Short mmCIF file of C-alpha atoms in Angstrom, two decimals:
data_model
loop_
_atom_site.label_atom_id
_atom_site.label_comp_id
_atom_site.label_asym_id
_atom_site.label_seq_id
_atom_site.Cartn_x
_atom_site.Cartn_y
_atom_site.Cartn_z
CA UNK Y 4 48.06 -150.21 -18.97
CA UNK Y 5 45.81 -149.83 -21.73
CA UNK Y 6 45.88 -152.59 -24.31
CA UNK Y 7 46.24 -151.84 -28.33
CA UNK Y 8 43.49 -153.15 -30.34
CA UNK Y 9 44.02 -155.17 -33.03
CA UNK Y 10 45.37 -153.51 -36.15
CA UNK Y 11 42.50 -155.68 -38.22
CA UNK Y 12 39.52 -153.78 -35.18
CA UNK Y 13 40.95 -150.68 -36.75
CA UNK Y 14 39.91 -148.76 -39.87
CA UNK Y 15 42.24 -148.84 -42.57
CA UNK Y 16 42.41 -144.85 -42.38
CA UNK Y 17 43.35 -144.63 -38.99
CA UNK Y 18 46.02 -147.29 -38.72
CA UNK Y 19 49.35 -146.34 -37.98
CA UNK Y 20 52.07 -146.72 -41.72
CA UNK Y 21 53.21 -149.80 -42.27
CA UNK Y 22 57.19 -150.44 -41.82
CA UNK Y 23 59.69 -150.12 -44.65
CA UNK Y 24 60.05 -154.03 -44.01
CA UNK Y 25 56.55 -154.52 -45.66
CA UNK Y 26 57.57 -153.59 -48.92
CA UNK Y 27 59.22 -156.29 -49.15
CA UNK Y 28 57.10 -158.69 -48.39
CA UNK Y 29 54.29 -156.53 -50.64
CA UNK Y 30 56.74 -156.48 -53.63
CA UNK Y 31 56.91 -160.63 -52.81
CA UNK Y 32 53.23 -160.83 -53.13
CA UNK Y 33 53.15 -158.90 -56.34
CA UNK Y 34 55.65 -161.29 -57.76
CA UNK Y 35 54.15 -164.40 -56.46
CA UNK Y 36 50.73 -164.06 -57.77
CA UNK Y 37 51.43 -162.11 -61.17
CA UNK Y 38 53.98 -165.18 -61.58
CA UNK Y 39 51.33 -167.88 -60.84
CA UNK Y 40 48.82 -166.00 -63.27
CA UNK Y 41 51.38 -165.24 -65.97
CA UNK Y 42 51.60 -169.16 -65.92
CA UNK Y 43 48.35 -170.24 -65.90
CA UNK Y 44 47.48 -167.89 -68.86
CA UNK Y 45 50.55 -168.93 -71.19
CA UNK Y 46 49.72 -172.42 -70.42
CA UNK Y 47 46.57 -172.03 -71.80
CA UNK Y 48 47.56 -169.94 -74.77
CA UNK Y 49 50.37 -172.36 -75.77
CA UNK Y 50 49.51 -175.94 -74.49
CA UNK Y 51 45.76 -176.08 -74.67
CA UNK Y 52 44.64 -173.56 -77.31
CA UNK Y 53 46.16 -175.44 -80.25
CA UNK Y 54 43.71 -178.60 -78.73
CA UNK Y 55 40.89 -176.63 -78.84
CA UNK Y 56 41.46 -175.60 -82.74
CA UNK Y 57 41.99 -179.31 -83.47
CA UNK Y 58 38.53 -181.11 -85.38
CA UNK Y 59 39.33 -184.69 -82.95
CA UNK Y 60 36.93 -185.99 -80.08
CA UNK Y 61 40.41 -186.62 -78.27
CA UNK Y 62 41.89 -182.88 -79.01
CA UNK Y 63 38.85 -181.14 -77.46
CA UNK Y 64 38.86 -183.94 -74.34
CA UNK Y 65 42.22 -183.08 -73.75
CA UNK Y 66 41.64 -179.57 -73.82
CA UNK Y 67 38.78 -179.63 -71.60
CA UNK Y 68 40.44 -181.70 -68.67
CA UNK Y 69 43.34 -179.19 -69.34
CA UNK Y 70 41.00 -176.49 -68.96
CA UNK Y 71 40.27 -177.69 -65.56
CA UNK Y 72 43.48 -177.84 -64.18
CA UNK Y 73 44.12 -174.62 -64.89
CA UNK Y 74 41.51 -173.31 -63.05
CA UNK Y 75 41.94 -175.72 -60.34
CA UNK Y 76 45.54 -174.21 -60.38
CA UNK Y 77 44.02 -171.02 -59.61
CA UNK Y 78 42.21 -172.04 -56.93
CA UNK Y 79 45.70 -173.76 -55.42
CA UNK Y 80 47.18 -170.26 -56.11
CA UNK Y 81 44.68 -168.50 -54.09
CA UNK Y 82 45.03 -170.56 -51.00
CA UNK Y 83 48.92 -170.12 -51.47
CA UNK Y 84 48.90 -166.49 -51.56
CA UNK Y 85 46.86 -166.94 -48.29
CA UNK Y 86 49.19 -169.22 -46.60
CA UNK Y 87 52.47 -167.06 -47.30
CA UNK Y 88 51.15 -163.77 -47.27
CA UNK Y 89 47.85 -163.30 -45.16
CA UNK Y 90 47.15 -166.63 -43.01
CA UNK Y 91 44.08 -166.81 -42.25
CA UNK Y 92 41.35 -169.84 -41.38
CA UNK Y 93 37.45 -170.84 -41.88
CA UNK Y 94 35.43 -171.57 -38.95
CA UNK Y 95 32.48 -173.17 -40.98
CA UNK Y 96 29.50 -173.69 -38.88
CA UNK Y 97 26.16 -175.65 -40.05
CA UNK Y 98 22.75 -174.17 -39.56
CA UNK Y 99 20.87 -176.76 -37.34
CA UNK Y 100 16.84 -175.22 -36.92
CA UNK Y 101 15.12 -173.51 -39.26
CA UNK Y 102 15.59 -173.72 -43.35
CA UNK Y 103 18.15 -175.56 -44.87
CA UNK Y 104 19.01 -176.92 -41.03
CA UNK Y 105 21.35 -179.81 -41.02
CA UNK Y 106 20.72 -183.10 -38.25
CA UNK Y 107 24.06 -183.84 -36.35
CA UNK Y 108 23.88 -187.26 -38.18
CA UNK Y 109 24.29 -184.82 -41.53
CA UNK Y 110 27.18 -182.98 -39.91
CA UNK Y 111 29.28 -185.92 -38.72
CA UNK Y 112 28.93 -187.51 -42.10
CA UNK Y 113 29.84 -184.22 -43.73
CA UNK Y 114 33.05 -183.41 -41.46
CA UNK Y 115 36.02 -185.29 -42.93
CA UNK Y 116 38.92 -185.61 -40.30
CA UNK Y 117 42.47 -187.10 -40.83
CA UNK Y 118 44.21 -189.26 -38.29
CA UNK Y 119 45.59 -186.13 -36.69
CA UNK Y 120 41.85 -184.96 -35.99
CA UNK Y 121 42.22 -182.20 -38.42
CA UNK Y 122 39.80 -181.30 -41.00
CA UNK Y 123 40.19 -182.30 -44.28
CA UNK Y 124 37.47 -181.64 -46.38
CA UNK Y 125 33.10 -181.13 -46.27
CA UNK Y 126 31.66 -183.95 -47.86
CA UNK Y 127 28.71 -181.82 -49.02
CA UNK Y 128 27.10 -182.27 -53.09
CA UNK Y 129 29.20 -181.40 -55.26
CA UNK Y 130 26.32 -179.96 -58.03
CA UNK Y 131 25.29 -176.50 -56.31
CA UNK Y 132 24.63 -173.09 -56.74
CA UNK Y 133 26.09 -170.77 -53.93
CA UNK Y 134 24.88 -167.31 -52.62
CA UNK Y 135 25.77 -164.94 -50.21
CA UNK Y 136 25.82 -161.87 -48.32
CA UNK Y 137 28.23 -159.76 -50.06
CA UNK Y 138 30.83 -157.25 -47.87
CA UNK Y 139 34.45 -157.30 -49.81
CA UNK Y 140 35.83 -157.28 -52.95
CA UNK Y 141 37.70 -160.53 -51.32
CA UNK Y 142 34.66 -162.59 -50.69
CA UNK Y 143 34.76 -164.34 -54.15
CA UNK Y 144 38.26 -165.35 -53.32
CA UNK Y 145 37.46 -166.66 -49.97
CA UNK Y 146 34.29 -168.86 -51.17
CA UNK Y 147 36.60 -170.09 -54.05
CA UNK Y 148 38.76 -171.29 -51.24
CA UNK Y 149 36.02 -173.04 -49.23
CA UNK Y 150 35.07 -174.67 -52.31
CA UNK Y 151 38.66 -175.99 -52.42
CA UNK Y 152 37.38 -178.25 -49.25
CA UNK Y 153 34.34 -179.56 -50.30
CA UNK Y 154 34.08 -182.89 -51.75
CA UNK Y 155 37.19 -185.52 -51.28
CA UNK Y 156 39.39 -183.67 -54.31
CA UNK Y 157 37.54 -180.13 -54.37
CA UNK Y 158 35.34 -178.96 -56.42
CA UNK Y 159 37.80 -175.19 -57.44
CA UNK Y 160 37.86 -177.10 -60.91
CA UNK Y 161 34.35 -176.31 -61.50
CA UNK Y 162 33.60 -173.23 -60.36
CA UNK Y 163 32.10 -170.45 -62.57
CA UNK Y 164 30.67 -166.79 -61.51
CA UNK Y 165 29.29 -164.42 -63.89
CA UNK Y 166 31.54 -161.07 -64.51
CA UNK Y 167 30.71 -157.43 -66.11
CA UNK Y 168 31.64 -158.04 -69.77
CA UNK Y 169 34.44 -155.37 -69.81
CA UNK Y 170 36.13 -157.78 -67.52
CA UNK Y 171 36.93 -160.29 -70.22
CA UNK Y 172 39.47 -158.22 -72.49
CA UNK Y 173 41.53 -157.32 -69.11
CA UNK Y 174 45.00 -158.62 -70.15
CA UNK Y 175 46.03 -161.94 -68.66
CA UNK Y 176 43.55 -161.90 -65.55
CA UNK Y 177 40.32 -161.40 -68.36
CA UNK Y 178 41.62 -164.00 -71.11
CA UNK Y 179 41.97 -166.35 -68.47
CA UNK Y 180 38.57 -165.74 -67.20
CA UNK Y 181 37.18 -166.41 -70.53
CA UNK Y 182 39.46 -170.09 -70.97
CA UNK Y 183 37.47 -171.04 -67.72
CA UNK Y 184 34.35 -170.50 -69.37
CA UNK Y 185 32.77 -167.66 -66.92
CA UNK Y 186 29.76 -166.04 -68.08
CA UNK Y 187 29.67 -162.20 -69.08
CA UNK Y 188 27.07 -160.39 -68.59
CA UNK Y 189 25.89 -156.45 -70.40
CA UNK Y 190 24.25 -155.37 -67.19
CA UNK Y 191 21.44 -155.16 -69.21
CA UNK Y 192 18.66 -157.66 -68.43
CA UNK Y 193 16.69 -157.90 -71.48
CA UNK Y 194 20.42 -159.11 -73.71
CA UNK Y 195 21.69 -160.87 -70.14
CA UNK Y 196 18.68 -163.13 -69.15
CA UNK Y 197 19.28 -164.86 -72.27
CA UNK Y 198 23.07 -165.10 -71.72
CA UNK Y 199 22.86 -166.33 -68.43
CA UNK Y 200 19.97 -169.46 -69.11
CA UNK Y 201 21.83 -170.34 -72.19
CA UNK Y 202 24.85 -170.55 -70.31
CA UNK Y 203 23.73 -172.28 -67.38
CA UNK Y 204 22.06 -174.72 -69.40
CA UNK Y 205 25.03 -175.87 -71.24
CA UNK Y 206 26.94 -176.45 -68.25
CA UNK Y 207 24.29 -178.29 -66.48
CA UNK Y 208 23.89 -180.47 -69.19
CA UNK Y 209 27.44 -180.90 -69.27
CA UNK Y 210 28.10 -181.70 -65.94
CA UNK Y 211 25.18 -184.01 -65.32
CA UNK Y 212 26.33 -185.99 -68.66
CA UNK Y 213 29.63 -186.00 -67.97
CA UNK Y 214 28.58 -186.65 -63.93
CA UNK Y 215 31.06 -183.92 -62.83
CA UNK Y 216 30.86 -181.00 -60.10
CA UNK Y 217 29.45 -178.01 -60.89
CA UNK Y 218 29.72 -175.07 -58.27
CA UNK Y 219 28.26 -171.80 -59.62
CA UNK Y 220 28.46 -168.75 -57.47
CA UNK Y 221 25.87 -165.97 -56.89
CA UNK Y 222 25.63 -162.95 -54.99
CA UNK Y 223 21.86 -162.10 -54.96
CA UNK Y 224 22.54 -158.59 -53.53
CA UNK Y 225 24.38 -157.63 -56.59
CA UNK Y 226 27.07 -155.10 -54.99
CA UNK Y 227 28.59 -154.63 -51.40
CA UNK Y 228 27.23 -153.13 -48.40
CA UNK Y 229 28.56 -149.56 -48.51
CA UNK Y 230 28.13 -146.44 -48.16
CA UNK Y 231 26.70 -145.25 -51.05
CA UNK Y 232 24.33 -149.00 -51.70
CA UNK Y 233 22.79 -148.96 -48.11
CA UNK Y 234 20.70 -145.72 -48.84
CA UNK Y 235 19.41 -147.24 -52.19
CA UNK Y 236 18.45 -150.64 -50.71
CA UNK Y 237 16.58 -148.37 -47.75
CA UNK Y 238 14.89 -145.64 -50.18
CA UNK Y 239 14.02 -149.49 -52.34
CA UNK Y 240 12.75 -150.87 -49.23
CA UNK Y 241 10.21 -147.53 -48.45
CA UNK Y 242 9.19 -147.89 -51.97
CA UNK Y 243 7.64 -151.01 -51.36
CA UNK Y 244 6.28 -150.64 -48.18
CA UNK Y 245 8.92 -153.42 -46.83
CA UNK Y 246 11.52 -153.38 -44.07
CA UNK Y 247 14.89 -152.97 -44.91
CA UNK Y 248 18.02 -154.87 -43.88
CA UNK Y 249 19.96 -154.31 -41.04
CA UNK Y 250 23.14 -155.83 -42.01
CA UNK Y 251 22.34 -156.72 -45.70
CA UNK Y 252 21.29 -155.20 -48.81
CA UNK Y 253 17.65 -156.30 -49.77
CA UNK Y 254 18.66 -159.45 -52.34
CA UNK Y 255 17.29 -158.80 -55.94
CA UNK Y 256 16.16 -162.35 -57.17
CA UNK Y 257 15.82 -162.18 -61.04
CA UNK Y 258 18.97 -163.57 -61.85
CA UNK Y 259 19.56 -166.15 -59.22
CA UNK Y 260 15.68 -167.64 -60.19
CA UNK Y 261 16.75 -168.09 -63.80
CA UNK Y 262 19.81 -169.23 -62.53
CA UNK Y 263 18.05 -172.32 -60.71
CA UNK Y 264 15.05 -172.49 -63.23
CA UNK Y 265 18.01 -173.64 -65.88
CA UNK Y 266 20.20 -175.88 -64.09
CA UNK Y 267 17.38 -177.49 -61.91
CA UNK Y 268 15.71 -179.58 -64.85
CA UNK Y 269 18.92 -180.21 -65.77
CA UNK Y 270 20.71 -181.50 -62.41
CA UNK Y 271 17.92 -183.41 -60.69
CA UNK Y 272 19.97 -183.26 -57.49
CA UNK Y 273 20.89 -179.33 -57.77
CA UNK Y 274 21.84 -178.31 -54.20
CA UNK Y 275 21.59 -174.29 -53.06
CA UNK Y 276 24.13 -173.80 -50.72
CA UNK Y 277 23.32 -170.44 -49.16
CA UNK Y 278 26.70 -169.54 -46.93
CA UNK Y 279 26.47 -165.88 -44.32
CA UNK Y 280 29.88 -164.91 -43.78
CA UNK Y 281 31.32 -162.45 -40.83
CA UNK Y 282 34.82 -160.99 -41.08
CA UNK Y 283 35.99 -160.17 -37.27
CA UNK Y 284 36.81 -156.20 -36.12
CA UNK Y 285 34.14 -154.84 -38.36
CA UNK Y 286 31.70 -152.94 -35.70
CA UNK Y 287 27.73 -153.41 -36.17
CA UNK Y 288 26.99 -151.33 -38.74
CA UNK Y 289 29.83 -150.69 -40.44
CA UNK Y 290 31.43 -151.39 -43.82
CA UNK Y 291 33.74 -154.50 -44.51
CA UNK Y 292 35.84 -152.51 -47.35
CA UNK Y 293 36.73 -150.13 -44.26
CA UNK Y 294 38.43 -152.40 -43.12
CA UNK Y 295 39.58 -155.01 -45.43
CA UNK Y 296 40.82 -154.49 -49.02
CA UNK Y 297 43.30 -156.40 -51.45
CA UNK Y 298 46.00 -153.80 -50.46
CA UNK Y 299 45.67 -154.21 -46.68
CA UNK Y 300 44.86 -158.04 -46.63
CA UNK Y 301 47.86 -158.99 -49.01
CA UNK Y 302 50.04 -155.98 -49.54
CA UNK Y 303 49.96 -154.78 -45.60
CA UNK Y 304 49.56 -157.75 -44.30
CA UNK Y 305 46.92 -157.65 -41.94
CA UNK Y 306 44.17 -160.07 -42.97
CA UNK Y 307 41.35 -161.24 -41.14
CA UNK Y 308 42.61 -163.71 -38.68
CA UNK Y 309 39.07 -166.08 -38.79
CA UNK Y 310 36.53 -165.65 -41.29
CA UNK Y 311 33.25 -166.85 -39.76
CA UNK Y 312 30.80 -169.11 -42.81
CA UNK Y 313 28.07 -170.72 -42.02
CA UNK Y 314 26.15 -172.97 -44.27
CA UNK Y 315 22.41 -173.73 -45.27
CA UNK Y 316 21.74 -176.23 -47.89
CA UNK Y 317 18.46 -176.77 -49.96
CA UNK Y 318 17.52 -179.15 -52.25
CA UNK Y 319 16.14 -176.89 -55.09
CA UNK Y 320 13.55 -179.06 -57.02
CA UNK Y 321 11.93 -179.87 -53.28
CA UNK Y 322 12.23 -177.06 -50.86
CA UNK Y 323 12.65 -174.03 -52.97
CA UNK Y 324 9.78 -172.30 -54.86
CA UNK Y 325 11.19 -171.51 -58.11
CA UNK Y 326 7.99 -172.36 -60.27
CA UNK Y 327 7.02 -174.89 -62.55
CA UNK Y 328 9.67 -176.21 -65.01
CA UNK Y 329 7.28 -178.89 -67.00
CA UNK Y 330 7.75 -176.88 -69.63
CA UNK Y 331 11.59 -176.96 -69.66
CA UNK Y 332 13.29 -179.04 -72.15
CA UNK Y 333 16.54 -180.59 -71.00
CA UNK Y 334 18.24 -181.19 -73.75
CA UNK Y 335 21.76 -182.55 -73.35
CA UNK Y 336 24.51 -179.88 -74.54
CA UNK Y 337 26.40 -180.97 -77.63
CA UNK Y 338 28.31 -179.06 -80.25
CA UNK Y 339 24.97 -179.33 -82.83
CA UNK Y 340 22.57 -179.31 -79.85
CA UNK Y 341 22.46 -176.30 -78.09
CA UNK Y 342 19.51 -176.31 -74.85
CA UNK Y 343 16.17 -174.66 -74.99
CA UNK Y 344 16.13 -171.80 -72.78
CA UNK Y 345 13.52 -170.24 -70.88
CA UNK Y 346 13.27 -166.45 -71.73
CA UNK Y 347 10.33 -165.48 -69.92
CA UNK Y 348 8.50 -166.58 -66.17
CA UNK Y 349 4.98 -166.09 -65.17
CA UNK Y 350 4.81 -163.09 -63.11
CA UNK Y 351 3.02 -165.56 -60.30
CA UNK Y 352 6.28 -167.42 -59.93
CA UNK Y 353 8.62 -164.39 -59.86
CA UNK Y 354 6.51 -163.20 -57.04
CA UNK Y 355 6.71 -166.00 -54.78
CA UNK Y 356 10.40 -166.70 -55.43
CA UNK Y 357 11.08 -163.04 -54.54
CA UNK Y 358 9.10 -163.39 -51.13
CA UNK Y 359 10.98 -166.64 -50.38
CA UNK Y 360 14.59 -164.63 -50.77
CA UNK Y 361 13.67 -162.02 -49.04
CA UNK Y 362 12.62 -163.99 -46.17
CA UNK Y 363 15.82 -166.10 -46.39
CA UNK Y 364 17.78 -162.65 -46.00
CA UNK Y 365 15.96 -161.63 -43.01
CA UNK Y 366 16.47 -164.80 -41.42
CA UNK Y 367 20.61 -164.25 -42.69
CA UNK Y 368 20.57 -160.36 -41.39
CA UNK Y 369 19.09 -161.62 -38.06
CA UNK Y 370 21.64 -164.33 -38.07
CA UNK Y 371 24.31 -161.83 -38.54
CA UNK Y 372 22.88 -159.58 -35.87
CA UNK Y 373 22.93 -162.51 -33.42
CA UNK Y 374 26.37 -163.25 -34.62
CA UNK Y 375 27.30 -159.70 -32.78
CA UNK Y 376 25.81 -160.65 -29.46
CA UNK Y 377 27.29 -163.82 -29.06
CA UNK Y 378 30.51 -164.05 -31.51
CA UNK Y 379 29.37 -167.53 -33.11
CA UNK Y 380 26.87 -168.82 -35.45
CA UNK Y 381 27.15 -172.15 -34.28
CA UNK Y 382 24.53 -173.37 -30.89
CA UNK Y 383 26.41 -176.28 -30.50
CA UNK Y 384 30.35 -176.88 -30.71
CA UNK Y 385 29.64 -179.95 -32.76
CA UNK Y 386 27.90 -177.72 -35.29
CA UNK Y 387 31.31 -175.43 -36.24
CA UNK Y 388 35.01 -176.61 -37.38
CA UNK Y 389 37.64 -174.66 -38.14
CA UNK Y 390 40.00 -175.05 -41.17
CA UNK Y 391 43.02 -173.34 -41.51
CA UNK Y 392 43.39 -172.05 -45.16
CA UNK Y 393 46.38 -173.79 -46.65
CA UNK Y 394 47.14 -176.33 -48.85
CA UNK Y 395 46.87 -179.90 -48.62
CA UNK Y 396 49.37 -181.70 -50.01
CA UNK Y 397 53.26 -180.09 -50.86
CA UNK Y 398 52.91 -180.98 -54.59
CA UNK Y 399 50.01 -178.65 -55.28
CA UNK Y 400 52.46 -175.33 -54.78
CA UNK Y 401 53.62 -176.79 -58.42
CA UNK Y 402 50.09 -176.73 -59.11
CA UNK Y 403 49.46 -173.05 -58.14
CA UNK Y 404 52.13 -172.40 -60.80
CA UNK Y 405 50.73 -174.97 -63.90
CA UNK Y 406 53.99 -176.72 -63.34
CA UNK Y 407 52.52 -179.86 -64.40
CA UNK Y 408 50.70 -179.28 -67.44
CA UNK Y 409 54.19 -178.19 -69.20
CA UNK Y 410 56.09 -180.71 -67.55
CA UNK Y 411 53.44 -183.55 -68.98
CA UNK Y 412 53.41 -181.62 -72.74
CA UNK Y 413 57.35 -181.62 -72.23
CA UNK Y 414 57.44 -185.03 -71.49
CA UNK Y 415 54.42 -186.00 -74.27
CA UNK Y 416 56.77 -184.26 -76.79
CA UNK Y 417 60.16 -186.13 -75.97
CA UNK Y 418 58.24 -189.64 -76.22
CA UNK Y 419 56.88 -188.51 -80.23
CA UNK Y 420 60.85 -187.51 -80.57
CA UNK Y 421 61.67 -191.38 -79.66
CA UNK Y 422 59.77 -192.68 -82.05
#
């Protein structure tokens, strides 16, 4: 009897329709996570907006902790949507020879387990820029949940990613994006380089001040793996008289250098957290959005049952070559102060930050190509744990839907009635 593959081994042309009994849960999903956003958004319009047009220290503290929650809400609702409508879980592994290698002693202090033996969270830094290989339009979502685990309360507060500027006007979904403070970019370098280090420095300033997490993520290949990008990175690759990727697009390292060049003087103790992921049924050679998309993960139910991460870590001022920054001037961010920002970078010290990426993304396209032979990342079991993707604690499905930031302004405004 010949056994049926996997409907998740199988492209998303060629699988079978989905029953009528679907729909419903599709039309569920819909609700679900148009509710949760439609929430988060008003509760920044309505409670938080008014704080931010206050002129009071208190007013803008207030609105910048209830900034936070809301995006940390976001995070809660991403997980959620996960757990009710595409379970899935991360097997994280830890790179242990080579660059950014952890020691075992590193990985048992990092691996947080409860009483029941189950994973609870990565102790990793909590100040860290994070790349990676790029294959679905769902990989942002799936890093914003990882982040969820890392450091004892998570660090999906603090995460910002940069977005194409026409993003930011998108109705709820874009004005949201903008109250989290995400950085828009032209697509045009000589306007965006700017942008970005003036951006970057505020928030580093910010978060070293204010000694919070900072978790900015970066996808140095700048598109997916697809059909119509693998050609250009190959015909890019000729050009140059370099080999191509296998797996990978060749990484283009402009904007993750000034990325590091303005946070690092900034955060002493920047981290760059460099994570290769591997969704299961995609063939060698073959493109992730054949096979997984927001319709089929969410709406048809049939999301990657593992999603295989695993996790290099550099300290950027010591092991990674992004040029000499005594010339940087970290000045603290304040509402009179804004940072100096570096504009332009000896050609030198483009150079030999662009040879170190690329070699990093050989190293991550031959990891990925070993991945294929022998279905792990991980050498050693002790080296890889597996966390299913759901929510910690019962109260934080309140969370996903800003129940608490009403319920305290509801609360705030019958103790001013009292009195």
């Amino acid at each position: 009897m010949t056994a049926v593959a996997p409907l998740y081994t199988v492209p998303i042309s060629e699988r079978p329709r989905q029953p009528w009994r679907r729909t419903f849960s599709a039309v569920l999903f819909f609700l679900v996570f148009n509710l949760g956003c439609v929430m988060i958004n008003a509760s920044q319009f309505v409670f938080l907006l008014p704080l931010r047009l206050l002129p009071f220290k208190w007013s803008r503290a207030l609105y910048v902790d209830g900034i936070r929650y809301t995006k940390g809400a976001f995070g809660c609702l991403l997980i959620l949507i996960c757990q009710w409508f595409a379970p899935t879980k991360l097997i994280v592994s830890f790179e242990t020879t080579g660059q950014g290698s952890f020691t075992p002693e590193d990985i048992d202090r990092i691996i947080v387990k409860d009483k029941k033996g189950d994973v609870v969270s990565l102790n990793l830094p909590t100040k860290f820029v994070m790349i990676a290989n790029h294959q679905i339009y769902l990989d942002w979502l799936y890093e914003w949940c990882l982040l969820y685990f890392i450091g004892p309360q998570g660090v999906h507060r603090y995460v910002y990613i940069t977005l194409k500027k026409s993003l930011q006007w998108v109705p709820v979904v874009g004005w949201g994006m903008q109250f989290f403070n995400f950085i828009f970019l032209a697509r045009s370098w000589a306007s965006d380089r700017v942008q970005l280090s003036a951006s970057l420095s505020t928030l580093g300033s910010e978060a070293e001040t204010q000694d919070n997490p900072l978790a900015f993520i970066l996808y140095p290949e700048g598109t997916l793996v697809s059909q119509d990008t693998r050609p250009i990175s190959k015909k890019f690759a000729d050009k140059m008289g370099i080999a191509d990727m296998t797996h990978t697009l060749l990484p283009r390292s402009t904007g993750l250098h000034y990325s590091l060049r303005s946070l690092s003087p900034r955060i002493p103790d920047l981290r760059l957290i460099d994570v290769t992921v591997v969704y299961p049924g995609i063939p060698p050679l073959h493109y992730g959005q054949d096979f997984y998309t927001l319709r089929s993960v969410f709406f048809d139910g049939i999301p990657p049952p593992v999603i295989h991460m695993h996790l290099r870590m550099f300290d950027v001022a010591r092991e990674v070559p992004i040029g000499d920054l005594s010339g940087s001037n970290p000045l603290e961010a304040s509402p009179k102060t804004e940072p100096m920002v570096e504009v332009d970078i000896p050609e030198k010290e483009k150079n030999g930050f662009d040879e170190w990426l690329k070699g990093l993304w050989k190293e991550k396209d031959d990891s990925i190509g070993m991945f294929y032979e022998a279905n792990s990342f991980a050498r050693e079991k002790a080296a890889q744990v597996e966390i299913p993707l759901k929510l910690r604690r019962k109260r934080e499905m309140l969370d996903a839907f800003c129940f608490f930031l009403p319920a305290a302004a509801g609360w705030a405004w019958g103790k001013c009635k009292t009195y």
